[in-house]
Amino acid sequence: MSLIPVGILHSPYKNISETPRWGTLSDEEATIEIFPEYEEALDGIEKYEMLDVLFYFHQAKRDLLKVKPPHSDRLRGVFAARSPHRPNPIGLTAVRLLGREGRFLKVKNIDAVDGTPVVDIKPHKD
Amino acid sequence: MSLIPVGILHSPYKNISETPRWGTLSDEEATIEIFPEYEEALDGIEKYEMLDVLFYFHQAKRDLLKVKPPHSDRLRGVFAARSPHRPNPIGLTAVRLLGREGRFLKVKNIDAVDGTPVVDIKPHKD
């Protein structure tokens, strides 16, 4: 079970400490660059206002089973949290699509650092 | 970038042809079995009504960049579709948590076949 990067995030957040915990807390714009060999997979994406973006948190710790969320003083299981630290460090963010230029998507509501690998994009489902 | 299965889905759908395209079209119950070594990661999950479950569609075609959704007669890019066929065959389903018994979660609104590997669970975010 292996993943391949299909793109990369260009985000205003250069490190984790300045990255918002929730993308909806942020109005900053970011750009998702899809690699040329996958550009065709974007066909028709313009009609969606909201997208689910799957990231691979390459800096996450995969051996943590419990974390303490910032707003809490109790440990909880990582499957009951959206921490990047988890056995499979896949991040899921619902982003607002502002526009597309070729293989570049301008989006809002990002909560991942600059340079994070993108592994998938899907139309968001409410 | 590798993934490891953290559990497996026990679903009433034994093959793709009988699996609903959207989990919300289904009232059937299913069970997510988390493997013993990850049970601790479930701590605190009971308080969430809705969960995002990430599956690995091991039977998907990874070299397709366009698909024709069932309700459409036009090809579209896989990033503009929720087809299981995509470069990284990760499925995302929002399920309703009906109950937990140890490392077994009873859920509703599943759209994946019996035996599908589970790679992650997160509290659902609206």
Short mmCIF file of C-alpha atoms in Angstrom, two decimals:
data_model
loop_
_atom_site.label_atom_id
_atom_site.label_comp_id
_atom_site.label_asym_id
_atom_site.label_seq_id
_atom_site.Cartn_x
_atom_site.Cartn_y
_atom_site.Cartn_z
CA MET A 1 0.00 0.00 0.00
CA SER A 2 2.03 2.87 -1.30
CA LEU A 3 1.20 6.45 -2.16
CA ILE A 4 2.69 8.74 -4.78
CA PRO A 5 2.66 12.52 -4.62
CA VAL A 6 0.41 14.00 -7.32
CA GLY A 7 1.17 17.58 -6.39
CA ILE A 8 2.49 19.95 -3.77
CA LEU A 9 1.02 22.69 -1.61
CA HIS A 10 2.32 26.23 -1.83
CA SER A 11 1.10 27.70 1.44
CA PRO A 12 1.81 30.97 3.26
CA TYR A 13 2.58 28.89 6.38
CA LYS A 14 6.27 28.11 6.49
CA ASN A 15 6.23 26.03 9.64
CA ILE A 16 3.80 24.20 11.88
CA SER A 17 3.74 26.82 14.64
CA GLU A 18 2.22 29.43 12.33
CA THR A 19 -0.25 27.05 10.69
CA PRO A 20 -3.86 27.32 11.89
CA ARG A 21 -5.32 24.22 13.47
CA TRP A 22 -8.39 24.55 11.27
CA GLY A 23 -8.32 25.84 7.72
CA THR A 24 -11.61 27.61 8.32
CA LEU A 25 -9.82 29.85 10.83
CA SER A 26 -7.78 31.27 7.96
CA ASP A 27 -8.55 33.60 5.06
CA GLU A 28 -5.12 33.24 3.51
CA GLU A 29 -4.88 32.02 -0.06
CA ALA A 30 -2.74 29.07 -1.07
CA THR A 31 -1.95 27.26 -4.31
CA ILE A 32 -2.12 23.56 -5.02
CA GLU A 33 0.26 22.63 -7.82
CA ILE A 34 -0.64 19.39 -9.56
CA PHE A 35 2.28 17.78 -11.36
CA PRO A 36 2.09 17.88 -15.20
CA GLU A 37 1.51 14.15 -15.57
CA TYR A 38 -1.74 14.43 -13.55
CA GLU A 39 -3.13 17.66 -15.03
CA GLU A 40 -5.70 15.74 -17.06
CA ALA A 41 -7.21 14.43 -13.81
CA LEU A 42 -8.35 18.01 -13.03
CA ASP A 43 -10.78 18.16 -15.97
CA GLY A 44 -14.16 19.41 -14.77
CA ILE A 45 -12.98 20.45 -11.31
CA GLU A 46 -13.86 24.12 -11.90
CA LYS A 47 -17.53 23.52 -11.21
CA TYR A 48 -16.92 22.55 -7.59
CA GLU A 49 -16.83 25.23 -4.93
CA MET A 50 -15.47 22.96 -2.20
CA LEU A 51 -12.84 20.24 -2.52
CA ASP A 52 -11.52 17.60 -0.15
CA VAL A 53 -7.74 17.64 -0.34
CA LEU A 54 -5.71 14.74 1.02
CA PHE A 55 -2.19 15.54 2.15
CA TYR A 56 0.65 13.33 3.28
CA PHE A 57 2.15 14.75 6.48
CA HIS A 58 5.70 13.64 5.87
CA GLN A 59 6.88 15.18 9.16
CA ALA A 60 4.32 13.46 11.37
CA LYS A 61 5.04 10.88 14.06
CA ARG A 62 3.47 7.58 13.09
CA ASP A 63 3.98 5.73 16.36
CA LEU A 64 1.76 7.92 18.53
CA LEU A 65 -1.60 6.40 19.50
CA LYS A 66 -2.66 9.21 21.84
CA VAL A 67 -2.39 12.97 21.59
CA LYS A 68 -3.43 15.97 23.66
CA PRO A 69 -5.41 18.41 21.49
CA PRO A 70 -4.46 22.09 22.05
CA HIS A 71 -7.83 22.95 23.59
CA SER A 72 -7.82 20.01 25.98
CA ASP A 73 -5.78 18.79 28.92
CA ARG A 74 -6.60 15.12 28.43
CA LEU A 75 -5.00 12.59 26.15
CA ARG A 76 -7.23 11.01 23.55
CA GLY A 77 -6.79 8.42 20.83
CA VAL A 78 -5.53 9.72 17.51
CA PHE A 79 -8.63 8.30 15.74
CA ALA A 80 -10.67 10.65 17.98
CA ALA A 81 -8.52 13.62 16.95
CA ARG A 82 -7.45 15.31 13.73
CA SER A 83 -3.83 15.65 14.77
CA PRO A 84 -1.29 15.08 11.96
CA HIS A 85 0.33 12.43 14.17
CA ARG A 86 -1.32 9.06 13.40
CA PRO A 87 -0.39 5.62 12.03
CA ASN A 88 -1.11 6.79 8.47
CA PRO A 89 -0.32 10.51 8.38
CA ILE A 90 -2.98 11.54 5.87
CA GLY A 91 -4.46 14.98 6.35
CA LEU A 92 -7.91 15.88 5.09
CA THR A 93 -8.92 19.49 4.53
CA ALA A 94 -12.05 20.88 2.92
CA VAL A 95 -10.88 23.88 0.89
CA ARG A 96 -12.72 26.53 -1.10
CA LEU A 97 -11.72 26.59 -4.77
CA LEU A 98 -11.14 30.19 -5.84
CA GLY A 99 -9.91 29.48 -9.35
CA ARG A 100 -7.87 27.28 -11.64
CA GLU A 101 -5.07 28.15 -14.02
CA GLY A 102 -3.96 25.03 -15.81
CA ARG A 103 -2.53 22.69 -13.21
CA PHE A 104 -2.59 25.31 -10.43
CA LEU A 105 -5.57 25.62 -8.08
CA LYS A 106 -6.01 28.74 -5.99
CA VAL A 107 -7.70 27.77 -2.73
CA LYS A 108 -8.67 29.07 0.70
CA ASN A 109 -8.99 27.44 4.16
CA ILE A 110 -5.68 25.63 4.13
CA ASP A 111 -4.21 24.23 7.37
CA ALA A 112 -0.98 22.66 6.09
CA VAL A 113 2.55 23.94 5.75
CA ASP A 114 4.29 24.99 2.57
CA GLY A 115 5.71 22.05 0.65
CA THR A 116 3.28 19.41 1.95
CA PRO A 117 2.77 16.63 -0.62
CA VAL A 118 -0.75 16.33 -2.07
CA VAL A 119 -1.97 12.79 -2.67
CA ASP A 120 -5.59 13.26 -3.74
CA ILE A 121 -8.37 15.75 -4.49
CA LYS A 122 -12.08 14.94 -4.52
CA PRO A 123 -15.23 17.02 -4.82
CA HIS A 124 -16.35 17.78 -1.25
CA LYS A 125 -19.49 16.02 -0.12
CA ASP A 126 -21.61 17.64 2.58
CA MET B 1 5.09 7.22 1.33
CA SER B 2 3.61 3.99 2.51
CA LEU B 3 0.40 3.09 4.27
CA ILE B 4 -0.35 0.33 6.72
CA PRO B 5 -3.79 -1.16 7.34
CA VAL B 6 -5.07 -0.28 10.82
CA GLY B 7 -8.29 -2.24 10.43
CA ILE B 8 -10.72 -3.86 8.05
CA LEU B 9 -14.31 -3.23 7.02
CA HIS B 10 -16.97 -5.88 7.53
CA SER B 11 -19.65 -4.76 5.13
CA PRO B 12 -22.87 -6.35 3.86
CA TYR B 13 -21.68 -5.58 0.30
CA LYS B 14 -19.73 -8.52 -1.05
CA ASN B 15 -18.85 -7.01 -4.41
CA ILE B 16 -18.70 -3.65 -6.13
CA SER B 17 -21.88 -4.12 -8.18
CA GLU B 18 -24.05 -4.28 -5.05
CA THR B 19 -22.27 -1.44 -3.25
CA PRO B 20 -24.11 1.91 -3.25
CA ARG B 21 -22.32 4.79 -4.91
CA TRP B 22 -23.03 6.96 -1.88
CA GLY B 23 -23.09 5.67 1.66
CA THR B 24 -25.97 8.00 2.43
CA LEU B 25 -28.10 5.96 0.00
CA SER B 26 -27.80 3.01 2.37
CA ASP B 27 -29.29 2.18 5.76
CA GLU B 28 -27.33 -1.05 6.13
CA GLU B 29 -25.11 -1.47 9.15
CA ALA B 30 -21.45 -2.37 8.88
CA THR B 31 -18.60 -2.99 11.32
CA ILE B 32 -15.15 -1.46 11.32
CA GLU B 33 -12.68 -3.77 13.05
CA ILE B 34 -9.58 -1.99 14.29
CA PHE B 35 -6.61 -4.30 14.79
CA PRO B 36 -5.63 -4.91 18.45
CA GLU B 37 -2.38 -2.94 18.23
CA TYR B 38 -4.35 0.23 17.36
CA GLU B 39 -7.26 -0.13 19.79
CA GLU B 40 -5.83 2.54 22.08
CA ALA B 41 -6.14 5.06 19.23
CA LEU B 42 -9.95 4.78 19.55
CA ASP B 43 -10.03 6.30 23.05
CA GLY B 44 -12.67 9.03 23.18
CA ILE B 45 -14.22 8.24 19.80
CA GLU B 46 -17.63 7.42 21.33
CA LYS B 47 -18.55 11.08 21.65
CA TYR B 48 -18.54 11.64 17.89
CA GLU B 49 -21.68 10.98 15.91
CA MET B 50 -20.01 11.24 12.51
CA LEU B 51 -16.59 9.94 11.50
CA ASP B 52 -14.49 10.29 8.37
CA VAL B 53 -13.18 6.87 7.44
CA LEU B 54 -10.31 6.51 4.98
CA PHE B 55 -10.14 3.27 3.04
CA TYR B 56 -7.54 1.85 0.70
CA PHE B 57 -9.24 0.57 -2.45
CA HIS B 58 -6.86 -2.25 -3.17
CA GLN B 59 -8.80 -3.29 -6.29
CA ALA B 60 -8.79 0.13 -7.93
CA LYS B 61 -7.05 1.07 -11.16
CA ARG B 62 -4.36 3.61 -10.44
CA ASP B 63 -3.49 4.56 -14.01
CA LEU B 64 -6.85 6.09 -14.94
CA LEU B 65 -6.93 9.89 -15.15
CA LYS B 66 -10.50 10.16 -16.48
CA VAL B 67 -13.68 8.34 -15.59
CA LYS B 68 -17.33 8.45 -16.63
CA PRO B 69 -19.55 8.80 -13.55
CA PRO B 70 -22.66 6.58 -13.64
CA HIS B 71 -25.05 9.54 -13.92
CA SER B 72 -23.11 11.20 -16.73
CA ASP B 73 -22.19 10.46 -20.33
CA ARG B 74 -19.05 12.59 -20.32
CA LEU B 75 -15.58 11.73 -19.14
CA ARG B 76 -14.17 13.85 -16.34
CA GLY B 77 -10.90 13.97 -14.45
CA VAL B 78 -10.64 11.65 -11.47
CA PHE B 79 -9.93 14.63 -9.18
CA ALA B 80 -13.37 15.95 -10.19
CA ALA B 81 -14.99 12.62 -9.29
CA ARG B 82 -15.19 10.34 -6.27
CA SER B 83 -14.54 7.17 -8.25
CA PRO B 84 -12.34 4.57 -6.50
CA HIS B 85 -10.07 4.66 -9.56
CA ARG B 86 -7.41 7.35 -8.99
CA PRO B 87 -3.62 7.65 -8.68
CA ASN B 88 -3.85 7.11 -4.91
CA PRO B 89 -6.87 4.87 -4.32
CA ILE B 90 -7.95 6.33 -0.99
CA GLY B 91 -11.67 6.35 -0.32
CA LEU B 92 -13.28 8.81 2.06
CA THR B 93 -16.68 8.13 3.60
CA ALA B 94 -18.50 10.04 6.31
CA VAL B 95 -20.18 7.38 8.45
CA ARG B 96 -22.57 7.54 11.36
CA LEU B 97 -21.21 5.90 14.52
CA LEU B 98 -23.90 3.71 16.07
CA GLY B 99 -21.80 2.22 18.84
CA ARG B 100 -18.48 0.84 19.95
CA GLU B 101 -17.59 -2.48 21.50
CA GLY B 102 -13.89 -2.56 22.23
CA ARG B 103 -12.09 -2.35 18.93
CA PHE B 104 -15.27 -2.82 16.86
CA LEU B 105 -17.25 0.18 15.61
CA LYS B 106 -20.81 -0.29 14.39
CA VAL B 107 -21.49 2.26 11.65
CA LYS B 108 -24.00 3.27 8.98
CA ASN B 109 -23.68 4.91 5.53
CA ILE B 110 -20.93 2.67 4.21
CA ASP B 111 -20.14 2.56 0.49
CA ALA B 112 -17.25 0.09 0.40
CA VAL B 113 -17.09 -3.67 -0.07
CA ASP B 114 -16.49 -6.26 2.59
CA GLY B 115 -12.81 -6.70 3.38
CA THR B 116 -11.67 -3.23 2.37
CA PRO B 117 -8.61 -2.15 4.38
CA VAL B 118 -9.11 0.82 6.72
CA VAL B 119 -6.19 3.25 6.93
CA ASP B 120 -7.54 6.07 9.11
CA ILE B 121 -10.47 7.39 11.13
CA LYS B 122 -11.03 11.03 12.10
CA PRO B 123 -13.87 12.92 13.73
CA HIS B 124 -15.97 14.32 10.89
CA LYS B 125 -15.80 18.05 10.39
CA ASP B 126 -18.78 19.82 8.79
#
